[in-house]
PDB file of C-alpha atoms in Angstrom:
ATOM      1  CA  MET V   1       0.013 -12.463  17.005  1.00 91.00           C
ATOM      2  CA  GLU V   2      -1.509 -15.333  14.140  1.00 95.00           C
ATOM      3  CA  TRP V   3      -2.510 -13.959  10.612  1.00 97.00           C
ATOM      4  CA  ARG V   4      -4.297 -15.312   7.628  1.00 98.00           C
ATOM      5  CA  LEU V   5      -4.179 -14.465   4.091  1.00 98.00           C
ATOM      6  CA  ARG V   6      -7.049 -14.222   2.014  1.00 98.00           C
ATOM      7  CA  ARG V   7      -8.049 -12.034  -0.938  1.00 97.00           C
ATOM      8  CA  ALA V   8     -10.667  -9.298  -0.423  1.00 97.00           C
ATOM      9  CA  ALA V   9     -13.309  -9.204  -1.525  1.00 96.00           C
ATOM     10  CA  PRO V  10     -15.996  -6.088  -3.263  1.00 95.00           C
ATOM     11  CA  ALA V  11     -17.398  -6.742  -0.023  1.00 96.00           C
ATOM     12  CA  ASP V  12     -14.642  -6.122   2.486  1.00 97.00           C
ATOM     13  CA  ALA V  13     -14.124  -3.206   1.552  1.00 97.00           C
ATOM     14  CA  ALA V  14     -15.217  -1.024   4.898  1.00 97.00           C
ATOM     15  CA  ALA V  15     -12.440  -4.112   6.376  1.00 98.00           C
ATOM     16  CA  LEU V  16     -10.330  -2.956   3.938  1.00 98.00           C
ATOM     17  CA  SER V  17     -11.282   0.697   5.177  1.00 98.00           C
ATOM     18  CA  LEU V  18     -10.510   0.602   9.305  1.00 97.00           C
ATOM     19  CA  VAL V  19      -7.196  -1.066   8.365  1.00 98.00           C
ATOM     20  CA  ALA V  20      -6.645   2.076   6.067  1.00 97.00           C
ATOM     21  CA  GLY V  21      -7.468   5.211   8.491  1.00 97.00           C
ATOM     22  CA  ALA V  22      -5.757   3.186  11.606  1.00 97.00           C
ATOM     23  CA  THR V  23      -2.264   2.251   9.753  1.00 96.00           C
ATOM     24  CA  PHE V  24      -2.358   5.692   8.072  1.00 94.00           C
ATOM     25  CA  LEU V  25      -2.601   7.541  11.123  1.00 95.00           C
ATOM     26  CA  GLN V  26       0.235   4.807  13.463  1.00 94.00           C
ATOM     27  CA  THR V  27       1.752   5.714  10.256  1.00 91.00           C
ATOM     28  CA  PHE V  28       1.992   9.546   9.928  1.00 90.00           C
ATOM     29  CA  ALA V  29       0.171  11.303  13.617  1.00 94.00           C
ATOM     30  CA  GLY V  30       3.711  13.713  14.202  1.00 92.00           C
ATOM     31  CA  VAL V  31       4.758  13.752  10.319  1.00 88.00           C
ATOM     32  CA  LEU V  32       1.364  15.398   9.300  1.00 88.00           C
ATOM     33  CA  GLU V  33      -0.760  17.455   9.916  1.00 91.00           C
ATOM     34  CA  GLY V  34      -3.422  15.395  11.396  1.00 94.00           C
ATOM     35  CA  ALA V  35      -6.520  18.249   8.790  1.00 93.00           C
ATOM     36  CA  ASP V  36      -4.381  16.982   6.386  1.00 92.00           C
ATOM     37  CA  ILE V  37      -4.790  12.829   7.358  1.00 93.00           C
ATOM     38  CA  LEU V  38      -8.004  12.957   7.841  1.00 93.00           C
ATOM     39  CA  ALA V  39      -9.072  14.873   4.392  1.00 91.00           C
ATOM     40  CA  HIS V  40      -6.111  12.237   3.343  1.00 91.00           C
ATOM     41  CA  VAL V  41      -8.001   9.261   4.505  1.00 94.00           C
ATOM     42  CA  ALA V  42     -11.156  10.393   3.980  1.00 94.00           C
ATOM     43  CA  ARG V  43     -10.976  11.150   0.068  1.00 91.00           C
ATOM     44  CA  ASN V  44      -8.752   7.886  -0.641  1.00 92.00           C
ATOM     45  CA  SER V  45      -9.621   5.545   2.418  1.00 96.00           C
ATOM     46  CA  SER V  46     -13.391   5.502   2.471  1.00 97.00           C
ATOM     47  CA  ALA V  47     -15.207   1.910   1.791  1.00 97.00           C
ATOM     48  CA  ASP V  48     -16.690   3.472  -1.311  1.00 97.00           C
ATOM     49  CA  ALA V  49     -12.943   4.133  -1.980  1.00 97.00           C
ATOM     50  CA  PHE V  50     -12.611   0.918  -2.316  1.00 97.00           C
ATOM     51  CA  ALA V  51     -15.287  -0.221  -3.683  1.00 96.00           C
ATOM     52  CA  ARG V  52     -14.549   2.058  -6.198  1.00 96.00           C
ATOM     53  CA  TYR V  53     -10.703   0.185  -6.709  1.00 96.00           C
ATOM     54  CA  MET V  54     -12.282  -3.779  -7.033  1.00 95.00           C
ATOM     55  CA  GLU V  55     -15.047  -2.227  -9.391  1.00 95.00           C
ATOM     56  CA  GLU V  56     -12.132  -1.401 -11.507  1.00 95.00           C
ATOM     57  CA  GLY V  57      -9.784  -4.051 -10.961  1.00 95.00           C
ATOM     58  CA  ALA V  58      -7.992  -3.709  -8.601  1.00 97.00           C
ATOM     59  CA  MET V  59      -6.623  -7.536  -5.673  1.00 97.00           C
ATOM     60  CA  ALA V  60      -6.595  -6.857  -2.988  1.00 98.00           C
ATOM     61  CA  THR V  61      -5.255  -8.931   0.082  1.00 98.00           C
ATOM     62  CA  LEU V  62      -6.461  -8.861   3.817  1.00 98.00           C
ATOM     63  CA  ALA V  63      -4.838  -9.994   6.994  1.00 98.00           C
ATOM     64  CA  GLU V  64      -6.530 -10.793   9.270  1.00 98.00           C
ATOM     65  CA  ALA V  65      -5.948 -11.774  13.200  1.00 97.00           C
ATOM     66  CA  ARG V  66      -6.095 -15.928  13.139  1.00 96.00           C
ATOM     67  CA  ALA V  67      -8.336 -15.878  16.335  1.00 96.00           C
ATOM     68  CA  GLY V  68     -11.768 -13.080  15.342  1.00 96.00           C
ATOM     69  CA  GLY V  69     -10.038 -12.343  12.212  1.00 97.00           C
ATOM     70  CA  ALA V  70     -10.689  -8.775  12.188  1.00 97.00           C
ATOM     71  CA  PRO V  71      -8.340  -7.420   9.870  1.00 98.00           C
ATOM     72  CA  ILE V  72      -4.571  -6.669  10.648  1.00 98.00           C
ATOM     73  CA  GLY V  73      -2.616  -5.513   7.325  1.00 98.00           C
ATOM     74  CA  TYR V  74      -3.953  -5.180   3.571  1.00 98.00           C
ATOM     75  CA  THR V  75      -1.725  -4.302   0.556  1.00 98.00           C
ATOM     76  CA  LEU V  76      -3.317  -3.130  -2.756  1.00 98.00           C
ATOM     77  CA  LEU V  77      -2.624  -3.227  -6.316  1.00 98.00           C
ATOM     78  CA  THR V  78      -3.290  -1.694  -8.435  1.00 97.00           C
ATOM     79  CA  VAL V  79      -2.894  -0.085 -12.975  1.00 96.00           C
ATOM     80  CA  PRO V  80      -0.433   1.739 -12.288  1.00 96.00           C
ATOM     81  CA  ASP V  81      -1.041   6.027 -11.048  1.00 93.00           C
ATOM     82  CA  LEU V  82       3.294   7.220 -11.334  1.00 95.00           C
ATOM     83  CA  PRO V  83       4.690   9.720 -12.985  1.00 93.00           C
ATOM     84  CA  VAL V  84       7.446   7.545 -14.054  1.00 94.00           C
ATOM     85  CA  ALA V  85       7.872   5.548 -18.069  1.00 92.00           C
ATOM     86  CA  PRO V  86       5.031   3.861 -18.468  1.00 89.00           C
ATOM     87  CA  GLN V  87       6.533  -0.158 -19.691  1.00 93.00           C
ATOM     88  CA  ALA V  88       3.908  -3.591 -21.029  1.00 92.00           C
ATOM     89  CA  GLY V  89       3.313  -5.097 -18.025  1.00 96.00           C
ATOM     90  CA  ASP V  90       3.438  -2.601 -15.322  1.00 97.00           C
ATOM     91  CA  ILE V  91       0.968  -2.825 -12.216  1.00 98.00           C
ATOM     92  CA  GLU V  92       1.442  -0.934  -9.071  1.00 98.00           C
ATOM     93  CA  LEU V  93       1.461  -2.190  -5.702  1.00 98.00           C
ATOM     94  CA  LYS V  94      -0.652   0.813  -4.540  1.00 97.00           C
ATOM     95  CA  ARG V  95      -0.845  -0.188  -0.506  1.00 97.00           C
ATOM     96  CA  ILE V  96       1.288  -2.104   1.363  1.00 97.00           C
ATOM     97  CA  TYR V  97      -0.575  -1.113   5.247  1.00 95.00           C
ATOM     98  CA  VAL V  98       0.038  -3.682   9.448  1.00 97.00           C
ATOM     99  CA  LEU V  99      -1.040  -2.699  12.249  1.00 97.00           C
ATOM    100  CA  ALA V 100       1.780  -1.900  14.193  1.00 94.00           C
ATOM    101  CA  GLY V 101       0.863  -5.021  16.748  1.00 93.00           C
ATOM    102  CA  ALA V 102       1.508  -7.471  13.848  1.00 95.00           C
ATOM    103  CA  HIS V 103       4.564  -5.807  13.427  1.00 93.00           C
ATOM    104  CA  GLY V 104       7.478  -7.748  13.578  1.00 92.00           C
ATOM    105  CA  GLY V 105       5.680 -11.752  12.927  1.00 94.00           C
ATOM    106  CA  GLY V 106       6.292 -11.810   9.293  1.00 96.00           C
ATOM    107  CA  LEU V 107       3.189 -10.159   8.148  1.00 97.00           C
ATOM    108  CA  GLY V 108       4.962  -7.693   6.444  1.00 96.00           C
ATOM    109  CA  PRO V 109       7.065 -10.125   4.182  1.00 97.00           C
ATOM    110  CA  ALA V 110       4.052 -12.830   2.727  1.00 98.00           C
ATOM    111  CA  LEU V 111       1.803  -9.628   1.792  1.00 98.00           C
ATOM    112  CA  MET V 112       4.945  -8.733   0.078  1.00 98.00           C
ATOM    113  CA  ALA V 113       5.182 -11.838  -1.533  1.00 98.00           C
ATOM    114  CA  ARG V 114       1.383 -12.363  -2.075  1.00 98.00           C
ATOM    115  CA  ALA V 115       1.263  -9.441  -3.514  1.00 98.00           C
ATOM    116  CA  VAL V 116       4.535 -10.046  -6.615  1.00 98.00           C
ATOM    117  CA  GLU V 117       2.500 -13.636  -6.372  1.00 98.00           C
ATOM    118  CA  ASP V 118      -0.225 -12.424  -7.516  1.00 97.00           C
ATOM    119  CA  ALA V 119       0.472 -10.064  -9.838  1.00 98.00           C
ATOM    120  CA  ARG V 120       3.064 -12.571 -11.806  1.00 97.00           C
ATOM    121  CA  ALA V 121      -0.069 -15.056 -12.637  1.00 97.00           C
ATOM    122  CA  ALA V 122      -1.911 -12.479 -13.942  1.00 96.00           C
ATOM    123  CA  GLY V 123       1.106 -11.819 -15.682  1.00 97.00           C
ATOM    124  CA  HIS V 124       2.582  -8.489 -14.165  1.00 97.00           C
ATOM    125  CA  GLU V 125       6.527  -7.652 -15.198  1.00 97.00           C
ATOM    126  CA  ARG V 126       7.138  -5.531 -13.059  1.00 98.00           C
ATOM    127  CA  MET V 127       5.644  -3.477  -9.895  1.00 98.00           C
ATOM    128  CA  LEU V 128       5.370  -0.319  -9.749  1.00 98.00           C
ATOM    129  CA  LEU V 129       4.966   1.763  -5.724  1.00 98.00           C
ATOM    130  CA  GLY V 130       5.430   5.141  -4.180  1.00 96.00           C
ATOM    131  CA  VAL V 131       6.579   5.610  -0.820  1.00 96.00           C
ATOM    132  CA  TYR V 132       7.147   9.227   1.541  1.00 93.00           C
ATOM    133  CA  GLY V 133      10.044   9.952   1.156  1.00 94.00           C
ATOM    134  CA  GLU V 134      10.950  11.008   4.945  1.00 91.00           C
ATOM    135  CA  ASN V 135       9.508   7.261   5.655  1.00 92.00           C
ATOM    136  CA  HIS V 136      12.529   6.082   5.931  1.00 94.00           C
ATOM    137  CA  ARG V 137      11.230   1.759   7.621  1.00 92.00           C
ATOM    138  CA  ALA V 138       8.932   1.222   4.940  1.00 95.00           C
ATOM    139  CA  ARG V 139      11.800   2.824   2.638  1.00 97.00           C
ATOM    140  CA  ARG V 140      14.116  -0.706   4.563  1.00 97.00           C
ATOM    141  CA  PHE V 141      11.710  -3.184   4.104  1.00 96.00           C
ATOM    142  CA  TYR V 142      10.744  -2.160   0.271  1.00 97.00           C
ATOM    143  CA  GLU V 143      14.419  -1.810  -0.441  1.00 98.00           C
ATOM    144  CA  LYS V 144      14.905  -5.154   1.938  1.00 96.00           C
ATOM    145  CA  GLN V 145      12.501  -7.276  -0.797  1.00 96.00           C
ATOM    146  CA  GLY V 146      13.583  -6.635  -4.273  1.00 97.00           C
ATOM    147  CA  PHE V 147      13.047  -3.449  -4.797  1.00 98.00           C
ATOM    148  CA  ALA V 148      15.470  -0.633  -6.680  1.00 98.00           C
ATOM    149  CA  LEU V 149      14.677   3.044  -6.460  1.00 97.00           C
ATOM    150  CA  ALA V 150      13.130   3.863 -10.371  1.00 97.00           C
ATOM    151  CA  GLY V 151      11.943   8.021  -9.511  1.00 96.00           C
ATOM    152  CA  THR V 152      10.382  10.408  -7.649  1.00 96.00           C
ATOM    153  CA  ARG V 153       7.357  13.061  -7.776  1.00 96.00           C
ATOM    154  CA  ARG V 154       5.438  15.036  -5.434  1.00 94.00           C
ATOM    155  CA  PHE V 155       2.161  13.984  -3.400  1.00 85.00           C
ATOM    156  CA  LEU V 156      -0.662  16.015  -1.749  1.00 83.00           C
ATOM    157  CA  VAL V 157      -2.067  14.956   1.353  1.00 84.00           C
ATOM    158  CA  GLY V 158      -5.027  16.561   2.540  1.00 77.00           C
ATOM    159  CA  ALA V 159      -3.779  20.523   1.486  1.00 79.00           C
ATOM    160  CA  THR V 160       0.519  19.780   1.582  1.00 83.00           C
ATOM    161  CA  TRP V 161       2.745  18.711  -0.850  1.00 87.00           C
ATOM    162  CA  HIS V 162       5.432  16.009  -0.054  1.00 88.00           C
ATOM    163  CA  ASP V 163       7.957  14.514  -2.173  1.00 93.00           C
ATOM    164  CA  ASP V 164       8.151  10.910  -2.059  1.00 94.00           C
ATOM    165  CA  VAL V 165      10.449   8.310  -4.528  1.00 97.00           C
ATOM    166  CA  ILE V 166       9.062   5.563  -6.826  1.00 97.00           C
ATOM    167  CA  TYR V 167      10.427   1.724  -6.860  1.00 98.00           C
ATOM    168  CA  ALA V 168      10.214  -0.958  -9.295  1.00 98.00           C
ATOM    169  CA  LEU V 169      10.022  -4.500  -8.694  1.00 98.00           C
ATOM    170  CA  PRO V 170      10.876  -6.878 -12.124  1.00 97.00           C
ATOM    171  CA  LEU V 171       8.783  -9.600 -11.714  1.00 97.00           C
TER     172      LEU V 171
END
């Protein structure tokens, strides 16, 4: 699938929300409880949630299918909210997701490269991210991109706690 990247604007909150819910479901169906997935998406991936992120200064990149412009992936960079010792210049890659149908075409690495480029351009010196500890595919991707383990956290999805790992990448 051919795609293009562009900076997301507040008007893109619904498109970001659509991809967020779909990719979270694709990633965690069969891993997390269905009710927990629904609660998590409703709380953290609604159009209103994305509008709030943008109002608070978050940077997002939207990936769209070249034919038709449908949203197929995104990144979201925010002020860090992770249990690691903060350093001046930190930024969190809060989200990076790509619909399964777009996997294998270089979109994930392109989104990561754009996130790193945006973070550097904004003067940040370290990128942090949290990932479900059992999401081995994502962990291999982050490690291939140069991220190293920096800590752990307990993460609430719906009503269930899960163990996450935290990665860091010097910029």
